[in-house]
Amino acid sequence: MKSQATDGQQPTPGRANVTTRRWTVSLVWIVPIIAVLVGLSLVVHNWLQEGPTITITFKTGQGLTANKTQVKYRNVVIGQVTDVQLSADQKNVTATVKLAKTADTFTHQDSVFWVVRPRIGAGGISGIDTLLSGDFIGADAGQSKVRAKSFTGLENPPPITYGEPGKRFTLHSQDLGSLDIGSPVYLRKIPVGQVVSYALDAEGKGVNIDVFVNAPNDVYVTENTRFWNVSGVDVNVGANGFAVKTESLSALLLGGIAFRAPEYSPNDTPASEDKTFELFADQQSALAPPDGKAQYLALRFDQALRGLRVGAPVEFLGVEVGKVVAINLDFDEKQRSFPVNVGVVIYPQRLGKAHEKLLKALNHDPEDEAASARLMGSFVDRGLRAQARSGNLLTGQLYISLDFYPKAEKVAFDPAARPVRIPTIPGSLQQLQEQLQAMVERINKLPLESVANNLNGNLVELRKGLAQFNSKTLPSVQNTLQDVSKTLQSANSTLAEDSPQREQLTQTLDDLGRMSRSLRELSDYLSRHPESLLRGRPKDAPAQNLTLPVTE
């Protein structure tokens, strides 16, 4: 059974022997594989070395050429323009720039770019080298940590670059004047900085001017430093004649700013970055001592004030203490006239030691407005008046003078009025006009017609008298002169040197001289011996003392 069962099973098939062949690379593929590997390595290398791509928007494409215009920093190439196209709104030009890997810092958000081309500005002539090499894009890396891909190009190069040592300050002025970007900043006539930007202030009533002062001179800008405009020529006319001042030839042509700390500010500390200063019009006003508290006064003139301008000086006894701040025409309903209201501001502290003595003598507090008004009222009672005077006969400019006139008419003073009202008197020109008018009126009252008639009659009589003199008197005078001439000729001939009359006259004069001497000697003797008139000559008297000289 067992053998049958075994015999009944089918035999298991055997496994065939399979022989495999090894895969080998043919030498034909070695070269292409190496080429692919080299290409991949180059691609990877270029990708690793490739810098960022940015776009810069300019207002014009002048000087920009694709695959030619370079981007430079400190005259080193850091990129190239790859494409130049119009913007979507067709108002600007967009330049695509491929930067080098090492120029990655120029993708900071505050980086700036501009086209370098020949320019003439306040700082001089720049970009001359582009006449030969062609225009290129200048760049300056920013300091922001934020990256950007798009930038707006500048129309003009920035006056300073990031990282330049120094400080930036802001000056506030009423107007820009002749200043411009690049105008120099002077310290004792040495350029130490420049104007970097300017813009209107928030209210549009002034100009904010940003200046940069290079290190190490920035430490001389202190908390009390004063800035003033040195553009043009400063001409002063004084008792010593004309005085012409200018900071430099560059400031004369291009404008400039100067600064210095006043002499009365010891222990001053350097100013902080971005501090704001006031820009004065000239050095005199900039370095003047502090004005102190201002006091406003109201003046009312019943005369025309042509030539008076806002800013005109206000003088007290010849010392400038303020300026005119307002001039307005008013209408007086009672008088049916048009007076002129003038507002002035004065600074009593400008009086110097006189103001200090006044405060000390009167124990006056300048902060007390009521006391200040009463003090001003006492001055008005003593004759304080305001007057518009001529400051320049050529230009006709007027100024306000505060002076004492003891003979001025008394006026009522209101100490409660604000601002304080100061009475006025007619100006010097108006007084002169009134005097001339009075003189003309007096001349008109004279009987000029009768005087003219009498004068005509006198002239007729004078003419008749002259005619009679010419016809009768003049011929007789001529005859008399002829007789006198003959007499003089006869006297000349008589008194000639060789004439006998002259010899006799000479001898007579000699005799008279000797007689005069004898009489003088006799008189001297009689004055010494008056008794000789009674007694006669003494017996022992010398004869030479008594006898007169014998005449020849």
Tab-separated table of C-alpha atoms in Angstrom, residues 43-369:
chain	number	residue	atom	x	y	z
A	43	VAL	CA	24.730	75.989	-12.219
A	44	VAL	CA	24.898	75.371	-8.501
A	45	HIS	CA	27.931	77.667	-8.188
A	46	ASN	CA	26.256	80.427	-10.146
A	47	TRP	CA	23.111	79.996	-8.120
A	48	LEU	CA	25.082	80.209	-4.913
A	49	GLN	CA	27.026	83.249	-6.175
A	50	GLU	CA	24.031	85.001	-7.704
A	51	GLY	CA	23.030	88.271	-6.019
A	52	PRO	CA	19.547	89.660	-5.499
A	53	THR	CA	17.492	91.269	-8.240
A	54	ILE	CA	15.798	94.599	-7.505
A	55	THR	CA	13.780	97.177	-9.424
A	56	ILE	CA	14.422	100.912	-9.258
A	57	THR	CA	11.896	103.493	-10.462
A	58	PHE	CA	13.149	106.729	-12.020
A	59	LYS	CA	11.275	109.641	-13.559
A	60	THR	CA	13.249	109.300	-16.775
A	61	GLY	CA	15.393	106.683	-18.445
A	62	GLN	CA	18.112	109.118	-19.441
A	63	GLY	CA	21.498	107.417	-19.171
A	64	LEU	CA	20.028	103.926	-18.520
A	65	THR	CA	20.857	101.112	-20.978
A	66	ALA	CA	20.079	97.403	-20.467
A	67	ASN	CA	23.144	95.147	-20.014
A	68	LYS	CA	25.419	98.192	-20.106
A	69	THR	CA	24.650	100.660	-17.305
A	70	GLN	CA	26.468	99.668	-14.134
A	71	VAL	CA	25.651	100.158	-10.469
A	72	LYS	CA	28.572	101.502	-8.432
A	73	TYR	CA	29.334	102.170	-4.800
A	74	ARG	CA	32.470	104.204	-4.056
A	75	ASN	CA	33.418	103.692	-7.714
A	76	VAL	CA	33.251	99.858	-7.357
A	77	VAL	CA	30.845	97.918	-9.613
A	78	ILE	CA	28.215	96.086	-7.528
A	79	GLY	CA	25.602	95.363	-10.183
A	80	GLN	CA	24.264	95.968	-13.665
A	81	VAL	CA	21.010	97.042	-15.279
A	82	THR	CA	19.432	94.075	-17.070
A	83	ASP	CA	16.211	95.643	-18.303
A	84	VAL	CA	14.633	99.088	-18.707
A	85	GLN	CA	10.872	99.420	-19.197
A	86	LEU	CA	8.093	101.937	-18.780
A	87	SER	CA	5.990	101.585	-15.665
A	88	ALA	CA	2.399	100.404	-15.881
A	89	ASP	CA	1.035	103.966	-15.655
A	90	GLN	CA	3.667	105.170	-18.173
A	91	LYS	CA	4.690	107.998	-15.859
A	92	ASN	CA	8.007	106.533	-14.750
A	93	VAL	CA	10.756	104.196	-15.882
A	94	THR	CA	11.513	100.923	-14.097
A	95	ALA	CA	15.053	99.573	-14.250
A	96	THR	CA	15.732	95.957	-13.303
A	97	VAL	CA	19.107	95.633	-11.601
A	98	LYS	CA	21.079	92.466	-10.921
A	99	LEU	CA	23.241	92.993	-7.854
A	100	ALA	CA	26.331	91.044	-6.939
A	101	LYS	CA	26.261	88.537	-4.095
A	102	THR	CA	28.467	90.846	-2.026
A	103	ALA	CA	25.981	93.707	-2.527
A	104	ASP	CA	23.247	92.037	-0.526
A	105	THR	CA	23.312	94.903	2.007
A	106	PHE	CA	21.972	97.254	-0.671
A	107	THR	CA	18.568	95.575	-0.436
A	108	HIS	CA	17.887	97.265	2.913
A	109	GLN	CA	14.672	99.248	2.793
A	110	ASP	CA	16.359	102.617	3.359
A	111	SER	CA	19.005	102.130	0.657
A	112	VAL	CA	19.091	104.886	-1.944
A	113	PHE	CA	19.918	104.901	-5.659
A	114	TRP	CA	20.421	107.749	-8.127
A	115	VAL	CA	21.754	108.293	-11.636
A	116	VAL	CA	25.210	109.857	-11.675
A	117	ARG	CA	25.549	112.395	-14.469
A	118	PRO	CA	27.328	115.773	-14.808
A	119	ARG	CA	25.715	118.305	-12.454
A	120	ILE	CA	26.386	121.859	-11.332
A	121	GLY	CA	25.076	122.649	-7.864
A	122	ALA	CA	25.799	124.541	-4.669
A	123	GLY	CA	28.476	121.993	-3.781
A	124	GLY	CA	30.287	122.503	-7.093
A	125	ILE	CA	30.558	120.442	-10.285
A	126	SER	CA	30.175	116.664	-9.993
A	127	GLY	CA	29.986	113.681	-12.328
A	128	ILE	CA	32.608	114.930	-14.784
A	129	ASP	CA	34.027	111.402	-15.206
A	130	THR	CA	30.729	110.232	-16.722
A	131	LEU	CA	31.471	112.283	-19.833
A	132	LEU	CA	33.916	109.534	-20.845
A	133	SER	CA	32.632	106.419	-19.073
A	134	GLY	CA	28.925	107.124	-19.407
A	135	ASP	CA	26.218	107.524	-16.781
A	136	PHE	CA	25.882	104.947	-14.023
A	137	ILE	CA	23.674	104.343	-11.007
A	138	GLY	CA	25.118	105.397	-7.674
A	139	ALA	CA	24.112	103.519	-4.541
A	140	ASP	CA	24.309	103.913	-0.795
A	141	ALA	CA	23.448	101.091	1.604
A	142	GLY	CA	20.902	101.728	4.304
A	143	GLN	CA	20.836	100.638	7.915
A	144	SER	CA	17.326	99.209	8.142
A	145	LYS	CA	16.877	95.521	8.983
A	146	VAL	CA	13.901	95.226	6.619
A	147	ARG	CA	14.625	93.985	3.088
A	148	ALA	CA	12.993	95.359	-0.049
A	149	LYS	CA	12.826	94.494	-3.746
A	150	SER	CA	11.574	97.806	-5.149
A	151	PHE	CA	13.107	101.235	-4.678
A	152	THR	CA	12.440	104.792	-5.852
A	153	GLY	CA	15.491	106.477	-7.318
A	154	LEU	CA	16.574	109.972	-6.284
A	155	GLU	CA	16.724	112.815	-8.764
A	156	ASN	CA	19.826	114.263	-7.101
A	157	PRO	CA	22.672	112.572	-5.226
A	158	PRO	CA	22.351	112.606	-1.433
A	159	PRO	CA	24.673	115.188	0.123
A	160	ILE	CA	25.954	112.725	2.736
A	161	THR	CA	26.226	108.963	2.874
A	162	TYR	CA	25.176	106.568	5.624
A	163	GLY	CA	27.722	106.095	8.345
A	164	GLU	CA	29.509	109.401	7.794
A	165	PRO	CA	30.575	110.700	11.233
A	166	GLY	CA	28.833	113.844	12.372
A	167	LYS	CA	25.486	115.159	13.572
A	168	ARG	CA	22.358	116.345	11.849
A	169	PHE	CA	20.465	119.426	13.074
A	170	THR	CA	17.278	121.218	12.028
A	171	LEU	CA	17.084	124.990	11.561
A	172	HIS	CA	13.788	126.873	11.408
A	173	SER	CA	13.538	129.993	9.260
A	174	GLN	CA	10.859	132.241	7.799
A	175	ASP	CA	12.045	131.475	4.261
A	176	LEU	CA	14.770	129.579	2.420
A	177	GLY	CA	16.491	132.630	0.978
A	178	SER	CA	19.388	131.780	-1.320
A	179	LEU	CA	20.204	128.513	0.463
A	180	ASP	CA	20.182	125.214	-1.408
A	181	ILE	CA	21.176	121.608	-0.864
A	182	GLY	CA	24.943	121.577	-0.570
A	183	SER	CA	25.236	125.156	0.741
A	184	PRO	CA	28.180	125.234	3.173
A	185	VAL	CA	27.980	125.593	6.944
A	186	TYR	CA	30.793	127.694	8.464
A	187	LEU	CA	32.395	127.900	11.880
A	188	ARG	CA	34.650	130.959	12.128
A	189	LYS	CA	34.743	131.077	8.300
A	190	ILE	CA	35.870	127.430	8.030
A	191	PRO	CA	33.455	125.054	6.209
A	192	VAL	CA	32.470	122.263	8.608
A	193	GLY	CA	29.198	120.999	7.119
A	194	GLN	CA	26.473	121.567	4.564
A	195	VAL	CA	22.737	121.821	3.982
A	196	VAL	CA	21.306	118.361	3.277
A	197	SER	CA	17.558	119.004	2.860
A	198	TYR	CA	14.762	121.521	3.360
A	199	ALA	CA	10.963	121.478	3.487
A	200	LEU	CA	8.025	123.589	4.613
A	201	ASP	CA	6.969	123.155	8.212
A	202	ALA	CA	3.692	121.505	9.167
A	203	GLU	CA	1.747	124.793	9.110
A	204	GLY	CA	3.351	126.101	5.931
A	205	LYS	CA	4.449	129.311	7.688
A	206	GLY	CA	8.161	128.595	7.718
A	207	VAL	CA	10.936	126.384	6.404
A	208	ASN	CA	12.781	123.585	8.181
A	209	ILE	CA	16.370	123.303	6.964
A	210	ASP	CA	18.406	120.198	7.815
A	211	VAL	CA	22.165	120.668	8.110
A	212	PHE	CA	24.912	118.124	8.708
A	213	VAL	CA	28.049	119.073	10.648
A	214	ASN	CA	30.967	116.716	10.142
A	215	ALA	CA	32.877	115.206	13.043
A	216	PRO	CA	34.857	116.257	15.013
A	217	ASN	CA	33.491	119.783	14.553
A	218	ASP	CA	29.982	118.678	15.533
A	219	VAL	CA	30.953	118.982	19.216
A	220	TYR	CA	31.098	122.773	18.783
A	221	VAL	CA	27.346	122.855	18.208
A	222	THR	CA	26.149	123.395	21.776
A	223	GLU	CA	22.801	123.929	23.440
A	224	ASN	CA	23.187	127.727	23.170
A	225	THR	CA	24.682	127.836	19.681
A	226	ARG	CA	23.238	130.469	17.327
A	227	PHE	CA	22.917	129.972	13.561
A	228	TRP	CA	22.589	132.832	11.064
A	229	ASN	CA	22.405	133.270	7.311
A	230	VAL	CA	25.604	134.532	5.668
A	231	SER	CA	24.301	134.646	2.110
A	232	GLY	CA	25.213	137.765	0.155
A	233	VAL	CA	26.916	140.875	1.525
A	234	ASP	CA	26.235	142.531	4.883
A	235	VAL	CA	26.556	146.320	4.529
A	236	ASN	CA	26.427	148.534	7.628
A	237	VAL	CA	26.496	152.328	7.587
A	238	GLY	CA	27.760	153.928	10.770
A	239	ALA	CA	29.639	156.915	12.110
A	240	ASN	CA	32.887	155.424	10.797
A	241	GLY	CA	31.533	154.995	7.257
A	242	PHE	CA	30.579	151.868	5.352
A	243	ALA	CA	31.349	148.374	6.662
A	244	VAL	CA	31.040	145.509	4.159
A	245	LYS	CA	31.192	141.930	5.460
A	246	THR	CA	30.917	138.570	3.715
A	247	GLU	CA	31.707	135.079	4.986
A	248	SER	CA	33.405	133.887	1.797
A	249	LEU	CA	33.187	134.105	-1.977
A	250	SER	CA	31.311	130.794	-2.014
A	251	ALA	CA	28.747	132.127	0.460
A	252	LEU	CA	28.411	135.276	-1.632
A	253	LEU	CA	27.541	133.276	-4.748
A	254	LEU	CA	25.807	130.174	-3.372
A	255	GLY	CA	24.667	131.154	0.114
A	256	GLY	CA	25.679	129.637	3.410
A	257	ILE	CA	25.079	129.333	7.141
A	258	ALA	CA	27.410	130.208	10.020
A	259	PHE	CA	27.154	129.288	13.690
A	260	ARG	CA	28.827	130.137	16.961
A	261	ALA	CA	28.052	130.148	20.661
A	262	PRO	CA	27.638	133.567	22.319
A	263	GLU	CA	30.392	134.799	24.598
A	264	TYR	CA	28.021	134.933	27.574
A	265	SER	CA	27.274	131.171	27.552
A	266	PRO	CA	30.036	129.478	29.613
A	267	ASN	CA	29.945	125.798	30.593
A	268	ASP	CA	27.913	124.977	27.502
A	269	THR	CA	27.310	121.323	26.561
A	270	PRO	CA	27.254	119.764	23.060
A	271	ALA	CA	23.815	119.598	21.454
A	272	SER	CA	22.114	116.279	20.822
A	273	GLU	CA	21.370	114.831	17.396
A	274	ASP	CA	18.383	116.335	15.500
A	275	LYS	CA	18.085	119.335	17.861
A	276	THR	CA	16.131	122.258	16.393
A	277	PHE	CA	17.597	125.789	16.306
A	278	GLU	CA	16.363	129.114	14.980
A	279	LEU	CA	18.075	130.527	11.890
A	280	PHE	CA	18.670	134.275	12.357
A	281	ALA	CA	18.931	136.761	9.523
A	282	ASP	CA	22.352	138.151	10.496
A	283	GLN	CA	25.157	137.769	13.007
A	284	GLN	CA	24.237	140.833	15.042
A	285	SER	CA	20.747	139.594	15.859
A	286	ALA	CA	21.997	136.030	16.365
A	287	LEU	CA	24.669	136.874	18.956
A	288	ALA	CA	22.673	139.584	20.717
A	289	PRO	CA	22.037	139.055	24.448
A	290	PRO	CA	18.705	137.511	25.424
A	291	ASP	CA	15.803	139.883	24.909
A	292	GLY	CA	13.968	138.815	28.027
A	293	LYS	CA	10.240	139.236	28.450
A	294	ALA	CA	8.457	141.089	25.671
A	295	GLN	CA	6.018	143.937	26.309
A	296	TYR	CA	3.430	144.928	23.706
A	297	LEU	CA	2.439	148.566	23.172
A	298	ALA	CA	-0.331	150.149	21.098
A	299	LEU	CA	0.228	153.435	19.241
A	300	ARG	CA	-2.304	155.566	17.353
A	301	PHE	CA	-1.155	158.123	14.779
A	302	ASP	CA	-3.324	160.768	13.137
A	303	GLN	CA	-1.027	161.040	10.152
A	304	ALA	CA	0.068	159.088	7.104
A	305	LEU	CA	2.868	156.619	7.837
A	306	ARG	CA	4.195	155.936	4.392
A	307	GLY	CA	7.623	154.347	4.788
A	308	LEU	CA	6.813	152.519	8.027
A	309	ARG	CA	7.033	148.745	7.615
A	310	VAL	CA	6.510	145.727	9.823
A	311	GLY	CA	9.892	144.976	11.351
A	312	ALA	CA	10.930	148.642	11.546
A	313	PRO	CA	12.987	149.341	14.684
A	314	VAL	CA	11.624	150.923	17.848
A	315	GLU	CA	14.150	153.097	19.696
A	316	PHE	CA	14.136	154.496	23.216
A	317	LEU	CA	16.469	157.481	23.599
A	318	GLY	CA	18.452	156.194	20.615
A	319	VAL	CA	18.706	152.573	21.846
A	320	GLU	CA	16.895	149.945	19.786
A	321	VAL	CA	14.538	148.146	22.149
A	322	GLY	CA	11.965	146.515	19.854
A	323	LYS	CA	10.273	146.443	16.486
A	324	VAL	CA	6.979	147.128	14.729
A	325	VAL	CA	4.754	144.047	14.520
A	326	ALA	CA	1.484	145.399	13.085
A	327	ILE	CA	0.205	148.373	11.047
A	328	ASN	CA	-3.558	148.744	10.560
A	329	LEU	CA	-5.745	151.540	9.219
A	330	ASP	CA	-8.726	152.455	11.444
A	331	PHE	CA	-11.792	154.714	11.163
A	332	ASP	CA	-12.777	157.288	13.783
A	333	GLU	CA	-16.542	157.832	13.706
A	334	LYS	CA	-16.408	161.064	15.729
A	335	GLN	CA	-13.607	162.763	13.848
A	336	ARG	CA	-14.500	161.153	10.508
A	337	SER	CA	-10.809	160.422	10.035
A	338	PHE	CA	-8.623	157.416	9.337
A	339	PRO	CA	-5.998	157.048	12.063
A	340	VAL	CA	-3.279	154.414	11.888
A	341	ASN	CA	-2.948	151.845	14.668
A	342	VAL	CA	0.607	150.582	15.114
A	343	GLY	CA	1.491	147.612	17.292
A	344	VAL	CA	5.028	147.360	18.622
A	345	VAL	CA	6.859	144.952	20.889
A	346	ILE	CA	9.665	146.144	23.141
A	347	TYR	CA	12.199	144.263	25.254
A	348	PRO	CA	13.103	146.358	28.322
A	349	GLN	CA	16.007	144.038	29.109
A	350	ARG	CA	17.837	145.473	26.084
A	351	LEU	CA	18.472	148.595	28.151
A	352	GLY	CA	21.105	146.588	30.012
A	353	LYS	CA	22.330	148.028	33.303
A	354	ALA	CA	19.824	150.868	33.120
A	355	HIS	CA	17.015	148.310	33.286
A	356	GLU	CA	18.673	146.547	36.218
A	357	LYS	CA	19.036	149.826	38.126
A	358	LEU	CA	15.417	150.690	37.365
A	359	LEU	CA	14.146	147.395	38.773
A	360	LYS	CA	16.319	147.745	41.855
A	361	ALA	CA	15.490	151.401	42.534
A	362	LEU	CA	11.727	150.971	42.137
A	363	ASN	CA	11.600	147.439	43.555
A	364	HIS	CA	9.720	146.476	40.409
A	365	ASP	CA	8.749	142.939	39.393
A	366	PRO	CA	8.788	142.611	35.559
A	367	GLU	CA	6.381	139.671	35.778
A	368	ASP	CA	3.679	141.893	37.317
A	369	GLU	CA	1.744	143.280	34.337
